[in-house]
Amino acid sequence: MDRIRITGGNVLNGTLPISGAKNAALPLMIASLLTDDTLTLDNVPHLADVESLIRILGNHGVDYSVNGRRENQQKGYSRTIHFTARSIVDTVAPYELVSKMRASFWVIGPLLARMGEARVSLPGGCAIGTRPVDLFIDGLRALGAEIEIEQGYVHAKAKNGLIGNRYVFPKVSVGATHVLMMAAALAKGETVLENAAREPEIVNLADCLNAMGAKISGAGTDTIRIDGVTSLSGARHRVIPDRIETGTYAMAVAMTGGDVMLEGAQADLLESALGTLEQTGAEITRANTGIRVRRNGGGINPVDITTQPFPGFPTDLQAQFMGLMTMARGRSHITETIFENRFMHVQELARLGAKISLSGQTAVVDGVAQLRGAPVMATDLRASVSLVIAALAAEGQTEVNRVYHLDRGFERLEEKLSACGAAVERISS
Ligand SMILES: CC(=O)N[C@H]1[C@@H](OP(=O)(O)OP(=O)(O)OC[C@H]2O[C@@H](n3ccc(=O)[nH]c3=O)[C@H](O)[C@@H]2O)O[C@H](CO)[C@@H](O)[C@@H]1O
Ligand SMILES: C=C(OP(=O)(O)O)C(=O)O
């Protein structure tokens, strides 16, 4: 199992390219199931989750090629991938494949809409809470699907097709909004989704579906209207830059000090996090080509945050922000409202000398003057990178174990950080 070894203390300087967003690429890839034509996606990040989804889609009959060729080039870099689901050969998504990744459950929407049936294993993903699928089931039922759960599988049927309807989400869900938008795109008549997720990844998917011939308006607001069409065509579409990767490296620079241009980053995708970083004392410059982050001297101010759906502070940056706060000049409060068990990084950060106590859904962080390197364990994707941020500023050496979590969502992390002056290496074993 690979490990990442970091020797802390170096400031970060230079240019760091931001990859395509994992959480945008995955639903876009799944949208390829909606058409027998080719969907070409540009800027697809080279990540373990993308590779897993390629295998899952292949099981349903989706053929793919990378830059017109089978994949064997430019390992580790964002790519253009062509996906073609000429015919769906299997409407079952098995446990062995779906249990690894939450987003793979989302194939249920397109399979049901196109084939009138889907049998999809209950999903896996980061162990950050119970993560039920009740909203998907209620929403698809509202579109006329018959759904049963048997032996760990959700079995959905709509033999005569889905029918548009109004559905009000009782709680904001990114995944359920993606799925209902895809399903409703091929339903008969109009669907109105209220209290829908407003995340940029929803807008990216809606734009792609519209390029494929769907009639969707309102994505990015809490009310999305979808006029169903009988079929969708192929299209070419670009994955947006990864706002979580952007925020992560911005926090790394705020932690170590230095001056880094996050090339290709888009500020409007993470204004809430950037505003918070400015309050900590980091200087943020929004440019057309990216975001410049600087902290030259001066300590880190403690800032309280509460995670919220977009446009609020993202839960996917909570762990990284906690990493930064471990060395703030005072006390901060970090409240997690999206997932009930997303504090697994607390005990690992403590190994580096962080002082954090938990009170319900709030972590109270008392900044320390210096962290010290230690062996730590990655527990989930974002938790693992919070350890990297802390280790970059810790005195001495830190080894982060179980980096397969990191590889799910961060493209060439050690290469990108090393190019900016960090002492980071991967130890393969
Ligand atoms: C692949 C991907 O894009 N993952 C992101 C997506 O996850 P994901 O789409 O799984 O997250 P959701 O927005 O659905 O979850 C939000 C909350 O709703 C709950 N819920 C969700 C569905 C449901 O049927 N019932 C229910 O109760 C969840 O348990 C959670 O408490 O959005 C999360 C919230 O921004 C991010 O942290 C994840 O990185
Ligand atoms: C929680 C995440 O991923 P997933 O939803 O796939 O578990 C994430 O991207 O931070």
Coordinates of C-alpha atoms and ligand atoms in Angstrom, one line a residue:
M1 CA 0.0 0.0 0.0
D2 CA 1.4 3.4 -1.0
R3 CA 2.4 6.0 1.6
I4 CA 3.1 9.7 1.3
R5 CA 6.2 11.1 3.1
I6 CA 6.3 14.8 3.8
T7 CA 9.0 16.8 5.5
G8 CA 7.4 19.9 6.8
G9 CA 8.6 23.5 6.9
N10 CA 8.9 24.6 3.3
V11 CA 6.9 27.5 2.0
L12 CA 5.0 27.0 -1.2
N13 CA 5.9 29.2 -4.2
G14 CA 5.2 28.9 -7.9
T15 CA 2.4 27.8 -10.2
L16 CA 0.1 24.9 -9.5
P17 CA -2.4 23.7 -12.2
I18 CA -5.9 22.9 -11.1
S19 CA -7.5 19.7 -12.6
G20 CA -11.0 19.0 -13.8
A21 CA -13.4 18.4 -11.0
K22 CA -14.0 14.8 -9.9
N23 CA -17.5 15.6 -8.7
A24 CA -18.4 17.2 -12.0
A25 CA -16.7 14.5 -14.2
L26 CA -18.5 11.6 -12.5
P27 CA -22.1 12.7 -13.2
L28 CA -21.1 13.9 -16.7
M29 CA -19.7 10.4 -17.5
I30 CA -22.9 8.8 -16.2
A31 CA -24.9 11.1 -18.6
S32 CA -23.4 9.2 -21.5
L33 CA -25.8 6.4 -20.6
L34 CA -28.7 8.6 -21.8
T35 CA -27.8 8.5 -25.5
D36 CA -26.6 6.0 -28.2
D37 CA -24.4 8.8 -29.6
T38 CA -20.9 9.8 -28.4
L39 CA -20.5 12.2 -25.5
T40 CA -17.0 13.7 -25.5
L41 CA -15.8 15.1 -22.2
D42 CA -12.8 17.4 -22.0
N43 CA -10.7 18.0 -18.9
V44 CA -11.6 14.7 -17.2
P45 CA -9.2 14.3 -14.2
H46 CA -7.0 11.2 -14.0
L47 CA -8.3 9.7 -10.7
A48 CA -9.1 6.4 -9.2
D49 CA -12.8 7.3 -9.0
V50 CA -12.8 8.0 -12.8
E51 CA -11.2 4.7 -13.5
S52 CA -13.7 2.9 -11.3
L53 CA -16.6 4.6 -13.0
I54 CA -15.2 3.7 -16.5
R55 CA -15.3 0.0 -15.4
I56 CA -18.9 0.4 -14.1
L57 CA -20.1 2.1 -17.3
G58 CA -18.3 -0.6 -19.3
N59 CA -20.4 -3.2 -17.6
H60 CA -23.5 -1.4 -18.9
G61 CA -22.1 -1.3 -22.4
V62 CA -20.4 2.1 -22.6
D63 CA -17.3 2.0 -24.8
Y64 CA -14.7 4.7 -24.3
S65 CA -11.6 6.0 -25.9
V66 CA -9.1 8.5 -24.7
N67 CA -8.1 11.3 -27.1
G68 CA -9.3 9.0 -29.9
R69 CA -7.0 6.2 -28.7
R70 CA -7.2 3.5 -26.0
E71 CA -5.7 4.8 -22.9
N72 CA -2.0 4.5 -22.5
Q73 CA -0.7 8.0 -22.8
Q74 CA -0.2 11.0 -20.6
K75 CA -0.6 9.1 -17.4
G76 CA -1.8 11.2 -14.6
Y77 CA -3.1 14.2 -16.5
S78 CA -6.6 15.4 -17.3
R79 CA -7.8 14.0 -20.6
T80 CA -10.4 14.1 -23.3
I81 CA -12.5 11.0 -23.2
H82 CA -15.2 9.9 -25.6
F83 CA -18.0 7.8 -24.2
T84 CA -20.5 5.8 -26.4
A85 CA -23.4 3.8 -25.0
R86 CA -24.5 2.5 -28.4
S87 CA -26.7 -0.1 -26.6
I88 CA -27.2 -0.8 -23.0
V89 CA -26.2 -4.5 -22.5
D90 CA -26.9 -4.8 -18.7
T91 CA -29.2 -2.7 -16.4
V92 CA -27.7 -4.3 -13.3
A93 CA -25.0 -2.3 -11.4
P94 CA -23.5 -5.0 -9.1
Y95 CA -22.3 -4.6 -5.5
E96 CA -18.7 -5.4 -6.3
L97 CA -18.5 -2.3 -8.4
V98 CA -21.0 0.2 -6.8
S99 CA -19.9 -0.4 -3.2
K100 CA -16.6 1.4 -3.9
M101 CA -18.0 4.8 -4.8
R102 CA -21.1 6.8 -3.9
A103 CA -21.6 8.4 -7.3
S104 CA -21.8 5.0 -9.1
F105 CA -25.3 4.7 -7.6
W106 CA -26.4 7.6 -9.8
V107 CA -26.5 5.3 -12.9
I108 CA -30.0 4.4 -11.7
G109 CA -31.4 7.6 -13.2
P110 CA -30.2 7.3 -16.8
L111 CA -30.7 3.5 -16.9
L112 CA -34.3 3.8 -15.7
A113 CA -35.0 6.7 -18.1
R114 CA -33.5 5.0 -21.2
M115 CA -34.3 1.3 -20.5
G116 CA -37.3 1.4 -18.2
E117 CA -35.5 -0.7 -15.6
A118 CA -32.5 -0.6 -13.3
R119 CA -31.2 -2.8 -10.5
V120 CA -28.4 -1.0 -8.7
S121 CA -26.6 -2.0 -5.5
L122 CA -26.9 0.3 -2.5
P123 CA -23.8 2.6 -2.7
G124 CA -20.5 3.0 -0.9
G125 CA -18.3 6.1 -0.8
C126 CA -16.5 7.9 1.9
A127 CA -17.5 6.7 5.4
I128 CA -18.6 10.2 6.6
G129 CA -22.2 9.4 7.6
T130 CA -25.1 7.0 7.0
R131 CA -25.7 8.5 3.5
P132 CA -29.2 7.0 2.8
V133 CA -30.8 7.0 -0.7
D134 CA -34.4 7.8 0.4
L135 CA -34.5 11.0 -1.6
F136 CA -33.5 9.3 -4.8
I137 CA -36.2 6.7 -4.3
D138 CA -39.0 9.2 -3.4
G139 CA -38.0 11.4 -6.3
L140 CA -38.0 8.6 -8.8
R141 CA -41.3 7.4 -7.5
A142 CA -42.7 10.9 -8.0
L143 CA -41.7 10.4 -11.7
G144 CA -43.8 7.2 -11.8
A145 CA -41.1 4.6 -11.1
E146 CA -42.0 1.5 -9.1
I147 CA -39.2 0.8 -6.6
E148 CA -38.4 -2.1 -4.3
I149 CA -35.3 -2.7 -2.2
E150 CA -34.3 -6.3 -2.1
Q151 CA -31.1 -8.0 -0.9
G152 CA -29.1 -4.7 -0.9
Y153 CA -30.3 -3.7 -4.4
V154 CA -32.6 -0.9 -5.5
H155 CA -34.9 -2.3 -8.2
A156 CA -36.6 0.4 -10.2
K157 CA -39.1 -0.1 -13.0
A158 CA -40.9 2.3 -15.3
K159 CA -42.0 0.0 -18.2
N160 CA -44.0 2.7 -19.9
G161 CA -41.5 5.5 -19.3
L162 CA -41.1 8.1 -16.6
I163 CA -43.7 10.9 -16.3
G164 CA -42.8 14.5 -15.4
N165 CA -44.0 15.8 -12.0
R166 CA -43.2 18.3 -9.3
Y167 CA -40.9 17.1 -6.6
V168 CA -39.9 19.1 -3.6
F169 CA -36.6 17.8 -2.0
P170 CA -37.2 17.6 1.8
K171 CA -33.4 18.2 2.1
V172 CA -30.8 19.5 -0.3
S173 CA -29.0 16.6 -2.1
V174 CA -26.4 17.0 -4.8
G175 CA -26.6 13.3 -5.9
A176 CA -30.4 13.1 -5.9
T177 CA -30.6 16.4 -7.9
H178 CA -28.2 15.0 -10.5
V179 CA -30.2 11.8 -10.8
L180 CA -33.6 13.4 -11.0
M181 CA -32.4 15.9 -13.6
M182 CA -31.0 13.1 -15.8
A183 CA -34.1 10.9 -15.4
A184 CA -36.5 13.8 -16.0
A185 CA -34.6 14.8 -19.2
L186 CA -36.2 11.7 -20.9
A187 CA -39.5 11.7 -19.0
K188 CA -42.9 12.6 -20.7
G189 CA -43.9 16.2 -19.9
E190 CA -42.5 18.8 -17.4
T191 CA -40.7 18.1 -14.2
V192 CA -40.2 20.8 -11.6
L193 CA -37.5 20.2 -8.9
E194 CA -37.8 22.4 -5.9
N195 CA -35.2 22.9 -3.1
A196 CA -32.7 21.5 -5.6
A197 CA -29.0 21.6 -5.0
R198 CA -27.3 24.7 -6.5
E199 CA -23.7 23.3 -6.6
P200 CA -21.6 24.3 -9.7
E201 CA -21.5 20.6 -10.6
I202 CA -25.3 20.6 -11.1
V203 CA -24.9 23.6 -13.5
N204 CA -22.1 21.8 -15.3
L205 CA -24.3 18.7 -15.8
A206 CA -27.4 20.7 -16.8
D207 CA -25.3 22.6 -19.5
C208 CA -24.1 19.2 -20.8
L209 CA -27.6 17.7 -20.9
N210 CA -28.8 20.9 -22.7
A211 CA -26.0 20.5 -25.3
M212 CA -27.3 16.9 -25.7
G213 CA -30.7 18.3 -26.6
A214 CA -32.4 18.4 -23.1
K215 CA -34.6 21.3 -22.1
I216 CA -33.5 22.3 -18.6
S217 CA -33.7 25.7 -17.1
G218 CA -33.0 27.1 -13.6
A219 CA -29.9 25.0 -12.8
G220 CA -27.9 26.9 -10.2
T221 CA -31.1 28.1 -8.5
D222 CA -33.2 26.0 -6.1
T223 CA -35.9 25.5 -8.8
I224 CA -35.0 23.5 -11.8
R225 CA -37.5 23.0 -14.7
I226 CA -37.1 20.1 -17.1
D227 CA -39.2 19.7 -20.2
G228 CA -38.8 16.0 -21.1
V229 CA -37.6 15.1 -24.7
T230 CA -37.9 11.7 -26.4
S231 CA -34.2 11.3 -27.1
L232 CA -30.8 12.9 -26.5
S233 CA -27.9 13.2 -28.9
G234 CA -24.1 13.3 -28.4
A235 CA -22.2 16.5 -27.5
R236 CA -18.8 17.8 -26.5
H237 CA -18.5 19.3 -23.0
R238 CA -15.8 20.5 -20.7
V239 CA -15.5 19.5 -17.0
I240 CA -15.3 22.6 -14.7
P241 CA -12.1 23.2 -12.6
D242 CA -12.1 21.4 -9.3
R243 CA -13.2 23.9 -6.6
I244 CA -12.3 21.5 -3.8
E245 CA -8.8 20.9 -5.2
T246 CA -8.5 24.7 -5.6
G247 CA -9.6 25.4 -2.0
T248 CA -7.3 22.6 -0.7
Y249 CA -4.2 24.1 -2.3
A250 CA -5.2 27.6 -1.3
M251 CA -5.4 26.4 2.3
A252 CA -2.0 24.7 1.9
V253 CA -0.5 28.0 0.9
A254 CA -2.3 29.8 3.8
M255 CA -0.7 27.2 6.1
T256 CA 2.9 27.2 4.9
G257 CA 3.1 30.8 3.7
G258 CA 4.4 31.7 0.2
D259 CA 2.9 32.8 -3.1
V260 CA 1.2 30.4 -5.5
M261 CA -0.8 30.9 -8.7
L262 CA -3.6 28.2 -8.8
E263 CA -3.7 28.1 -12.6
G264 CA -7.1 27.5 -14.2
A265 CA -9.0 27.9 -10.9
Q266 CA -12.3 29.8 -11.0
A267 CA -13.0 32.0 -8.1
D268 CA -16.8 32.1 -8.5
L269 CA -16.9 28.4 -7.8
L270 CA -15.7 28.9 -4.2
E271 CA -16.3 32.5 -3.1
S272 CA -17.4 31.4 0.4
A273 CA -14.1 29.5 1.1
L274 CA -12.0 32.3 -0.5
G275 CA -13.7 34.9 1.7
T276 CA -13.0 32.7 4.8
L277 CA -9.3 32.4 3.8
E278 CA -9.0 36.1 3.4
Q279 CA -10.3 36.4 7.0
T280 CA -7.5 34.1 8.1
G281 CA -5.0 36.6 6.7
A282 CA -4.3 35.1 3.3
E283 CA -4.2 37.5 0.3
I284 CA -6.3 36.3 -2.6
T285 CA -6.1 37.8 -6.1
R286 CA -8.8 36.7 -8.5
A287 CA -7.4 36.7 -12.1
N288 CA -8.7 35.5 -15.4
T289 CA -6.2 32.8 -15.6
G290 CA -6.6 31.6 -12.0
I291 CA -6.4 32.5 -8.3
R292 CA -3.2 33.8 -6.7
V293 CA -2.8 33.0 -3.0
R294 CA -0.3 34.6 -0.8
R295 CA 0.7 34.7 2.9
N296 CA 4.0 36.4 3.5
G297 CA 4.7 36.6 7.2
G298 CA 2.0 37.3 9.8
G299 CA 0.2 34.5 11.6
I300 CA -3.0 32.7 10.8
N301 CA -6.2 34.3 12.2
P302 CA -8.7 31.9 13.8
V303 CA -12.0 31.9 11.9
D304 CA -15.3 30.1 12.7
I305 CA -17.0 28.2 9.9
T306 CA -20.2 26.2 9.4
T307 CA -20.6 23.9 6.4
Q308 CA -23.6 24.6 4.2
P309 CA -24.8 23.5 0.8
F310 CA -23.6 25.8 -2.1
P311 CA -23.0 28.8 -2.0
G312 CA -22.1 28.2 1.7
F313 CA -18.8 26.8 3.0
P314 CA -18.4 23.3 1.4
T315 CA -18.3 20.2 3.6
D316 CA -15.6 18.9 1.3
L317 CA -13.3 21.6 2.5
Q318 CA -14.1 21.3 6.2
A319 CA -11.3 18.9 7.0
Q320 CA -8.7 20.9 5.2
F321 CA -9.8 24.1 6.9
M322 CA -9.5 22.3 10.3
G323 CA -5.9 21.4 9.2
L324 CA -5.2 25.1 8.7
M325 CA -6.8 26.2 12.0
T326 CA -4.6 23.8 14.0
M327 CA -1.9 26.5 13.7
A328 CA -4.1 29.6 14.0
R329 CA -3.3 32.2 16.7
G330 CA -6.3 31.3 18.9
R331 CA -9.5 29.3 19.0
S332 CA -11.8 28.5 16.1
H333 CA -15.1 26.6 15.9
I334 CA -15.8 24.3 13.0
T335 CA -19.4 23.1 12.6
E336 CA -20.4 20.3 10.2
T337 CA -24.0 20.3 9.2
I338 CA -24.0 18.1 6.1
F339 CA -22.6 14.8 7.3
E340 CA -23.0 13.4 10.8
N341 CA -19.6 11.6 11.0
R342 CA -17.1 13.8 9.2
F343 CA -14.6 14.3 11.9
M344 CA -12.4 11.3 11.5
H345 CA -9.4 13.5 10.8
V346 CA -9.6 14.9 14.3
Q347 CA -7.8 12.1 16.0
E348 CA -5.2 11.9 13.2
L349 CA -4.5 15.6 13.4
A350 CA -4.0 15.1 17.1
R351 CA -1.1 12.8 16.4
L352 CA 0.6 15.8 14.8
G353 CA 0.0 17.8 18.0
A354 CA -3.2 19.5 17.1
K355 CA -5.5 20.5 20.0
I356 CA -9.1 19.8 19.0
S357 CA -12.1 18.8 21.1
L358 CA -15.5 17.7 19.8
S359 CA -18.8 19.0 21.1
G360 CA -21.6 17.4 19.0
Q361 CA -21.3 18.6 15.5
T362 CA -18.8 21.3 16.4
A363 CA -15.0 20.9 16.6
V364 CA -13.2 23.4 18.9
V365 CA -9.7 24.0 17.6
D366 CA -7.1 25.7 19.7
G367 CA -4.2 26.7 17.5
V368 CA -0.7 25.6 18.5
A369 CA 2.5 27.3 17.7
Q370 CA 4.1 24.2 16.1
L371 CA 2.9 20.8 14.9
R372 CA 5.3 17.9 14.8
G373 CA 5.5 15.1 12.2
A374 CA 4.2 11.6 13.0
P375 CA 2.8 8.6 11.2
V376 CA -0.9 9.1 10.4
M377 CA -3.6 7.3 8.6
A378 CA -5.9 8.6 5.9
T379 CA -9.5 7.8 6.8
D380 CA -11.4 9.3 3.8
L381 CA -10.6 11.5 0.8
R382 CA -10.7 15.0 2.3
A383 CA -9.6 13.9 5.7
S384 CA -6.4 12.5 4.1
V385 CA -5.5 15.8 2.5
S386 CA -6.1 17.7 5.7
L387 CA -3.2 15.6 7.1
V388 CA -1.1 16.6 4.1
I389 CA -1.8 20.3 4.8
A390 CA -0.9 19.9 8.5
A391 CA 2.2 17.9 7.6
L392 CA 3.5 20.6 5.2
A393 CA 3.9 22.9 8.2
A394 CA 4.8 20.4 10.8
E395 CA 8.4 20.1 12.1
G396 CA 10.0 16.9 10.9
Q397 CA 8.6 14.0 8.9
T398 CA 5.0 12.8 8.5
E399 CA 4.0 9.6 6.8
V400 CA 0.4 9.4 5.6
N401 CA -0.7 5.8 5.2
R402 CA -3.7 4.5 3.1
V403 CA -3.2 7.1 0.4
Y404 CA -5.6 5.2 -1.8
H405 CA -8.2 7.6 -0.3
L406 CA -6.2 10.5 -1.6
D407 CA -5.8 9.0 -5.1
R408 CA -9.6 8.9 -5.4
G409 CA -9.7 12.7 -5.7
F410 CA -6.3 14.4 -6.1
E411 CA -4.5 14.2 -9.4
R412 CA -0.7 14.0 -9.1
L413 CA -0.7 15.6 -5.6
E414 CA 2.9 14.9 -4.8
E415 CA 4.1 16.2 -8.1
K416 CA 2.0 19.4 -7.9
L417 CA 3.2 20.2 -4.4
S418 CA 6.8 19.3 -5.0
A419 CA 6.9 21.7 -8.0
C420 CA 6.0 24.5 -5.6
G421 CA 8.8 23.6 -3.2
A422 CA 7.2 21.1 -0.8
A423 CA 9.2 18.0 0.3
V424 CA 6.6 15.4 -0.6
E425 CA 7.3 11.9 -2.0
R426 CA 5.3 8.7 -2.6
I427 CA 6.6 5.5 -1.2
S428 CA 5.2 2.6 -3.2
S429 CA 5.2 -0.8 -1.5
Ligands
LIG1 C1 -19.5 12.4 -5.8 C2 -20.0 13.7 -5.2 O1 -20.3 14.6 -5.9 N1 -20.0 13.7 -3.9 C3 -20.4 14.9 -3.2 C4 -21.9 14.9 -3.0 O2 -22.2 13.8 -2.3 P1 -23.7 13.3 -2.2 O3 -24.4 13.6 -3.4 O4 -23.7 11.9 -1.7 O5 -24.3 14.2 -1.0 P2 -25.7 14.8 -0.8 O6 -25.8 16.2 -1.2 O7 -26.7 13.8 -1.4 O8 -25.9 14.6 0.8 C5 -26.3 15.7 1.6 C6 -27.0 15.2 2.8 O9 -28.2 14.6 2.4 C7 -28.3 13.3 2.9 N2 -29.1 12.5 2.0 C8 -28.8 12.4 0.7 C9 -29.5 11.6 -0.2 C10 -30.6 10.9 0.3 O10 -31.3 10.2 -0.4 N3 -30.9 11.1 1.6 C11 -30.2 11.8 2.5 O11 -30.6 11.9 3.7 C12 -26.9 12.8 3.1 O12 -26.8 11.8 4.0 C13 -26.2 14.1 3.6 O13 -26.5 14.3 4.9 O14 -22.3 16.1 -2.3 C14 -21.7 16.2 -1.0 C15 -22.3 17.4 -0.3 O15 -21.8 18.6 -0.9 C16 -20.2 16.2 -1.1 O16 -19.7 16.1 0.2 C17 -19.7 15.0 -1.9 O17 -18.3 15.2 -2.1
LIG2 C1 -17.3 12.7 -0.1 C2 -16.7 12.7 -1.3 O1 -16.9 11.7 -2.3 P1 -18.0 10.6 -2.3 O2 -19.3 11.3 -2.3 O3 -17.7 9.9 -3.6 O4 -17.8 9.7 -1.1 C3 -15.8 13.8 -1.7 O5 -15.6 14.0 -2.9 O6 -15.3 14.5 -0.8

